[in-house]
C-alpha atoms as a PDB file:
ATOM      1  CA  UNK A   1      83.318  83.342  98.846  1.00  0.00           C
ATOM      2  CA  UNK A   2      86.023  82.322 101.398  1.00  0.00           C
ATOM      3  CA  UNK A   3      87.764  84.365 104.026  1.00  0.00           C
ATOM      4  CA  UNK A   4      90.958  85.637 102.897  1.00  0.00           C
ATOM      5  CA  UNK A   5      88.835  86.817  99.111  1.00  0.00           C
ATOM      6  CA  UNK A   6      86.582  89.041 101.406  1.00  0.00           C
ATOM      7  CA  UNK A   7      89.168  90.318 103.580  1.00  0.00           C
ATOM      8  CA  UNK A   8      91.064  91.632 100.550  1.00  0.00           C
ATOM      9  CA  UNK A   9      87.804  93.117  99.258  1.00  0.00           C
ATOM     10  CA  UNK A  10      87.208  94.993 102.079  1.00  0.00           C
ATOM     11  CA  UNK A  11      90.402  96.327 102.145  1.00  0.00           C
ATOM     12  CA  UNK A  12      90.518  96.980  98.330  1.00  0.00           C
ATOM     13  CA  UNK A  13      87.333  99.426  98.944  1.00  0.00           C
ATOM     14  CA  UNK A  14      89.361 101.158 101.908  1.00  0.00           C
ATOM     15  CA  UNK A  15      92.124 101.744  99.944  1.00  0.00           C
ATOM     16  CA  UNK A  16      91.602 105.359  98.606  1.00  0.00           C
ATOM     17  CA  UNK A  17      90.417 106.296 101.945  1.00  0.00           C
ATOM     18  CA  UNK A  18      93.762 105.061 104.094  1.00  0.00           C
ATOM     19  CA  UNK A  19      95.323 106.386 101.255  1.00  0.00           C
ATOM     20  CA  UNK A  20      94.307 109.411 101.581  1.00  0.00           C
ATOM     21  CA  UNK A  21      94.989 109.231 105.283  1.00  0.00           C
ATOM     22  CA  UNK A  22      98.832 108.493 104.442  1.00  0.00           C
ATOM     23  CA  UNK A  23      98.988 111.380 102.293  1.00  0.00           C
ATOM     24  CA  UNK A  24      97.434 113.723 105.074  1.00  0.00           C
ATOM     25  CA  UNK A  25      99.899 112.415 107.621  1.00  0.00           C
ATOM     26  CA  UNK A  26     102.917 112.490 105.736  1.00  0.00           C
ATOM     27  CA  UNK A  27     102.336 116.223 104.428  1.00  0.00           C
ATOM     28  CA  UNK A  28     102.043 117.247 108.044  1.00  0.00           C
ATOM     29  CA  UNK A  29     105.026 115.881 109.083  1.00  0.00           C
ATOM     30  CA  UNK A  30     106.720 117.183 106.250  1.00  0.00           C
ATOM     31  CA  UNK A  31     105.167 120.827 106.625  1.00  0.00           C
ATOM     32  CA  UNK A  32     106.364 120.842 110.388  1.00  0.00           C
ATOM     33  CA  UNK A  33     109.942 120.192 108.882  1.00  0.00           C
ATOM     34  CA  UNK A  34     109.857 123.167 106.518  1.00  0.00           C
ATOM     35  CA  UNK A  35     107.770 125.424 109.343  1.00  0.00           C
ATOM     36  CA  UNK A  36     110.826 124.347 112.032  1.00  0.00           C
ATOM     37  CA  UNK A  37     113.728 125.027 109.569  1.00  0.00           C
ATOM     38  CA  UNK A  38     112.322 128.187 107.799  1.00  0.00           C
ATOM     39  CA  UNK A  39     110.712 129.972 111.194  1.00  0.00           C
ATOM     40  CA  UNK A  40     112.518 128.455 113.884  1.00  0.00           C
ATOM     41  CA  UNK A  41     110.021 126.923 115.963  1.00  0.00           C
ATOM     42  CA  UNK A  42     109.246 122.780 117.319  1.00  0.00           C
ATOM     43  CA  UNK A  43     112.569 123.526 119.022  1.00  0.00           C
ATOM     44  CA  UNK A  44     114.440 124.215 116.546  1.00  0.00           C
ATOM     45  CA  UNK A  45     116.647 127.158 115.696  1.00  0.00           C
ATOM     46  CA  UNK A  46     115.863 128.990 111.786  1.00  0.00           C
ATOM     47  CA  UNK A  47     118.168 128.774 108.859  1.00  0.00           C
ATOM     48  CA  UNK A  48     119.244 131.787 108.014  1.00  0.00           C
ATOM     49  CA  UNK A  49     117.299 133.219 104.938  1.00  0.00           C
ATOM     50  CA  UNK A  50     118.838 132.762 101.788  1.00  0.00           C
ATOM     51  CA  UNK A  51     121.216 129.638 103.579  1.00  0.00           C
ATOM     52  CA  UNK A  52     122.086 126.868 100.864  1.00  0.00           C
ATOM     53  CA  UNK A  53     120.751 124.396 100.755  1.00  0.00           C
ATOM     54  CA  UNK A  54     118.852 124.305 104.585  1.00  0.00           C
ATOM     55  CA  UNK A  55     116.725 127.645 103.970  1.00  0.00           C
ATOM     56  CA  UNK A  56     115.634 126.726 100.135  1.00  0.00           C
ATOM     57  CA  UNK A  57     115.030 123.170 101.444  1.00  0.00           C
ATOM     58  CA  UNK A  58     112.650 124.300 104.413  1.00  0.00           C
ATOM     59  CA  UNK A  59     110.548 126.663 101.991  1.00  0.00           C
ATOM     60  CA  UNK A  60     110.091 123.780  99.494  1.00  0.00           C
ATOM     61  CA  UNK A  61     109.147 121.515 101.909  1.00  0.00           C
ATOM     62  CA  UNK A  62     106.609 123.815 103.740  1.00  0.00           C
ATOM     63  CA  UNK A  63     104.976 124.562 100.019  1.00  0.00           C
ATOM     64  CA  UNK A  64     105.180 121.172  99.189  1.00  0.00           C
ATOM     65  CA  UNK A  65     104.089 119.831 102.378  1.00  0.00           C
ATOM     66  CA  UNK A  66     101.075 122.029 102.512  1.00  0.00           C
ATOM     67  CA  UNK A  67     100.229 121.225  99.108  1.00  0.00           C
ATOM     68  CA  UNK A  68     100.374 117.320  99.611  1.00  0.00           C
ATOM     69  CA  UNK A  69      98.581 117.830 102.683  1.00  0.00           C
ATOM     70  CA  UNK A  70      95.622 119.209 101.357  1.00  0.00           C
ATOM     71  CA  UNK A  71      95.733 116.971  98.181  1.00  0.00           C
ATOM     72  CA  UNK A  72      96.163 119.951  95.758  1.00  0.00           C
ATOM     73  CA  UNK A  73      98.636 119.237  92.811  1.00  0.00           C
ATOM     74  CA  UNK A  74      99.752 116.375  94.854  1.00  0.00           C
ATOM     75  CA  UNK A  75     101.705 114.660  92.217  1.00  0.00           C
ATOM     76  CA  UNK A  76     104.226 117.565  91.453  1.00  0.00           C
ATOM     77  CA  UNK A  77     104.866 118.332  95.220  1.00  0.00           C
ATOM     78  CA  UNK A  78     105.025 114.750  95.903  1.00  0.00           C
ATOM     79  CA  UNK A  79     108.130 114.508  93.010  1.00  0.00           C
ATOM     80  CA  UNK A  80     109.716 117.717  94.043  1.00  0.00           C
ATOM     81  CA  UNK A  81     109.516 116.788  98.083  1.00  0.00           C
ATOM     82  CA  UNK A  82     110.984 113.021  96.816  1.00  0.00           C
ATOM     83  CA  UNK A  83     113.832 114.377  94.963  1.00  0.00           C
ATOM     84  CA  UNK A  84     115.076 116.997  97.907  1.00  0.00           C
ATOM     85  CA  UNK A  85     114.733 113.788 100.238  1.00  0.00           C
ATOM     86  CA  UNK A  86     117.079 112.183  97.885  1.00  0.00           C
ATOM     87  CA  UNK A  87     119.433 115.095  97.730  1.00  0.00           C
ATOM     88  CA  UNK A  88     119.362 115.423 101.243  1.00  0.00           C
ATOM     89  CA  UNK A  89     120.473 112.138 101.886  1.00  0.00           C
ATOM     90  CA  UNK A  90     123.360 111.608  99.492  1.00  0.00           C
ATOM     91  CA  UNK A  91     125.033 115.382  99.853  1.00  0.00           C
ATOM     92  CA  UNK A  92     124.256 115.232 104.108  1.00  0.00           C
ATOM     93  CA  UNK A  93     123.855 111.854 105.479  1.00  0.00           C
ATOM     94  CA  UNK A  94     125.593 109.370 103.134  1.00  0.00           C
ATOM     95  CA  UNK A  95     129.060 110.639 103.560  1.00  0.00           C
ATOM     96  CA  UNK A  96     128.646 109.196 107.474  1.00  0.00           C
ATOM     97  CA  UNK A  97     127.943 105.547 106.466  1.00  0.00           C
ATOM     98  CA  UNK A  98     126.197 103.038 104.020  1.00  0.00           C
ATOM     99  CA  UNK A  99     122.869 102.859 105.831  1.00  0.00           C
ATOM    100  CA  UNK A 100     120.645 105.493 107.428  1.00  0.00           C
ATOM    101  CA  UNK A 101     120.564 104.230 110.945  1.00  0.00           C
ATOM    102  CA  UNK A 102     124.395 104.633 110.923  1.00  0.00           C
ATOM    103  CA  UNK A 103     124.454 107.980 109.069  1.00  0.00           C
ATOM    104  CA  UNK A 104     120.844 109.725 110.905  1.00  0.00           C
ATOM    105  CA  UNK A 105     119.642 109.622 107.588  1.00  0.00           C
ATOM    106  CA  UNK A 106     116.076 107.597 108.130  1.00  0.00           C
ATOM    107  CA  UNK A 107     113.738 110.436 107.923  1.00  0.00           C
ATOM    108  CA  UNK A 108     114.972 111.354 104.488  1.00  0.00           C
ATOM    109  CA  UNK A 109     114.972 107.987 102.769  1.00  0.00           C
ATOM    110  CA  UNK A 110     111.334 107.748 104.407  1.00  0.00           C
ATOM    111  CA  UNK A 111     109.690 110.820 103.792  1.00  0.00           C
ATOM    112  CA  UNK A 112     111.817 110.013  99.901  1.00  0.00           C
ATOM    113  CA  UNK A 113     110.122 106.898  99.468  1.00  0.00           C
ATOM    114  CA  UNK A 114     106.777 108.191 101.110  1.00  0.00           C
ATOM    115  CA  UNK A 115     106.435 110.545  98.525  1.00  0.00           C
ATOM    116  CA  UNK A 116     107.398 108.538  95.637  1.00  0.00           C
ATOM    117  CA  UNK A 117     104.637 106.333  96.376  1.00  0.00           C
ATOM    118  CA  UNK A 118     102.480 109.276  96.197  1.00  0.00           C
ATOM    119  CA  UNK A 119     103.791 110.136  92.615  1.00  0.00           C
ATOM    120  CA  UNK A 120     102.242 106.697  91.641  1.00  0.00           C
ATOM    121  CA  UNK A 121      99.328 106.317  93.346  1.00  0.00           C
ATOM    122  CA  UNK A 122      97.780 110.087  93.846  1.00  0.00           C
ATOM    123  CA  UNK A 123      96.618 112.022  96.543  1.00  0.00           C
ATOM    124  CA  UNK A 124      93.627 109.506  97.362  1.00  0.00           C
ATOM    125  CA  UNK A 125      90.700 110.508  99.168  1.00  0.00           C
ATOM    126  CA  UNK A 126      89.945 113.619 100.900  1.00  0.00           C
ATOM    127  CA  UNK A 127      92.071 115.512  98.463  1.00  0.00           C
ATOM    128  CA  UNK A 128      91.262 119.131  97.107  1.00  0.00           C
ATOM    129  CA  UNK A 129      92.035 117.836  93.877  1.00  0.00           C
ATOM    130  CA  UNK A 130      89.426 115.386  94.441  1.00  0.00           C
ATOM    131  CA  UNK A 131      86.710 118.229  93.996  1.00  0.00           C
ATOM    132  CA  UNK A 132      87.576 119.319  91.264  1.00  0.00           C
ATOM    133  CA  UNK A 133      88.491 115.992  89.212  1.00  0.00           C
ATOM    134  CA  UNK A 134      91.770 116.917  88.193  1.00  0.00           C
ATOM    135  CA  UNK A 135      94.096 114.633  89.844  1.00  0.00           C
ATOM    136  CA  UNK A 136      93.300 110.601  89.301  1.00  0.00           C
ATOM    137  CA  UNK A 137      94.255 109.124  92.708  1.00  0.00           C
ATOM    138  CA  UNK A 138      90.742 108.493  93.758  1.00  0.00           C
ATOM    139  CA  UNK A 139      89.627 106.115  91.208  1.00  0.00           C
ATOM    140  CA  UNK A 140      89.926 101.966  91.788  1.00  0.00           C
ATOM    141  CA  UNK A 141      93.209 100.963  91.092  1.00  0.00           C
ATOM    142  CA  UNK A 142      92.731  98.346  88.254  1.00  0.00           C
ATOM    143  CA  UNK A 143      94.221  95.061  88.845  1.00  0.00           C
ATOM    144  CA  UNK A 144      96.427  93.327  86.463  1.00  0.00           C
ATOM    145  CA  UNK A 145      96.107  89.316  86.292  1.00  0.00           C
END
């Protein structure tokens, strides 16, 4: 067995754990965004209750962020999160320039694509859904030739 093959095997066996850690960090960051918007913490002023679209986005960020963080209903929460981040980018940022570095939309773009990845991969290891077997994100991915 050659060295690159052993490295590939070693990395592949750790995929569910690294995916789970990615999900936890992404969920924690998204939860903090939502909490800052809804409750006015972390040096951010709270959005007034019912203020469209910011307060509603904050509630979705908070709720979906906790679900993703815990690994419960990950795919559904990630799908909704990816969608609201795409909405945020196109309605709030794109008008100020084409590229995220021009328009301040780097965070929504990264959140959008990170959550979209979780829609397709599932929660990985360390997920509450893994305890119940309800989400199939902890199974090894089938390799295609």
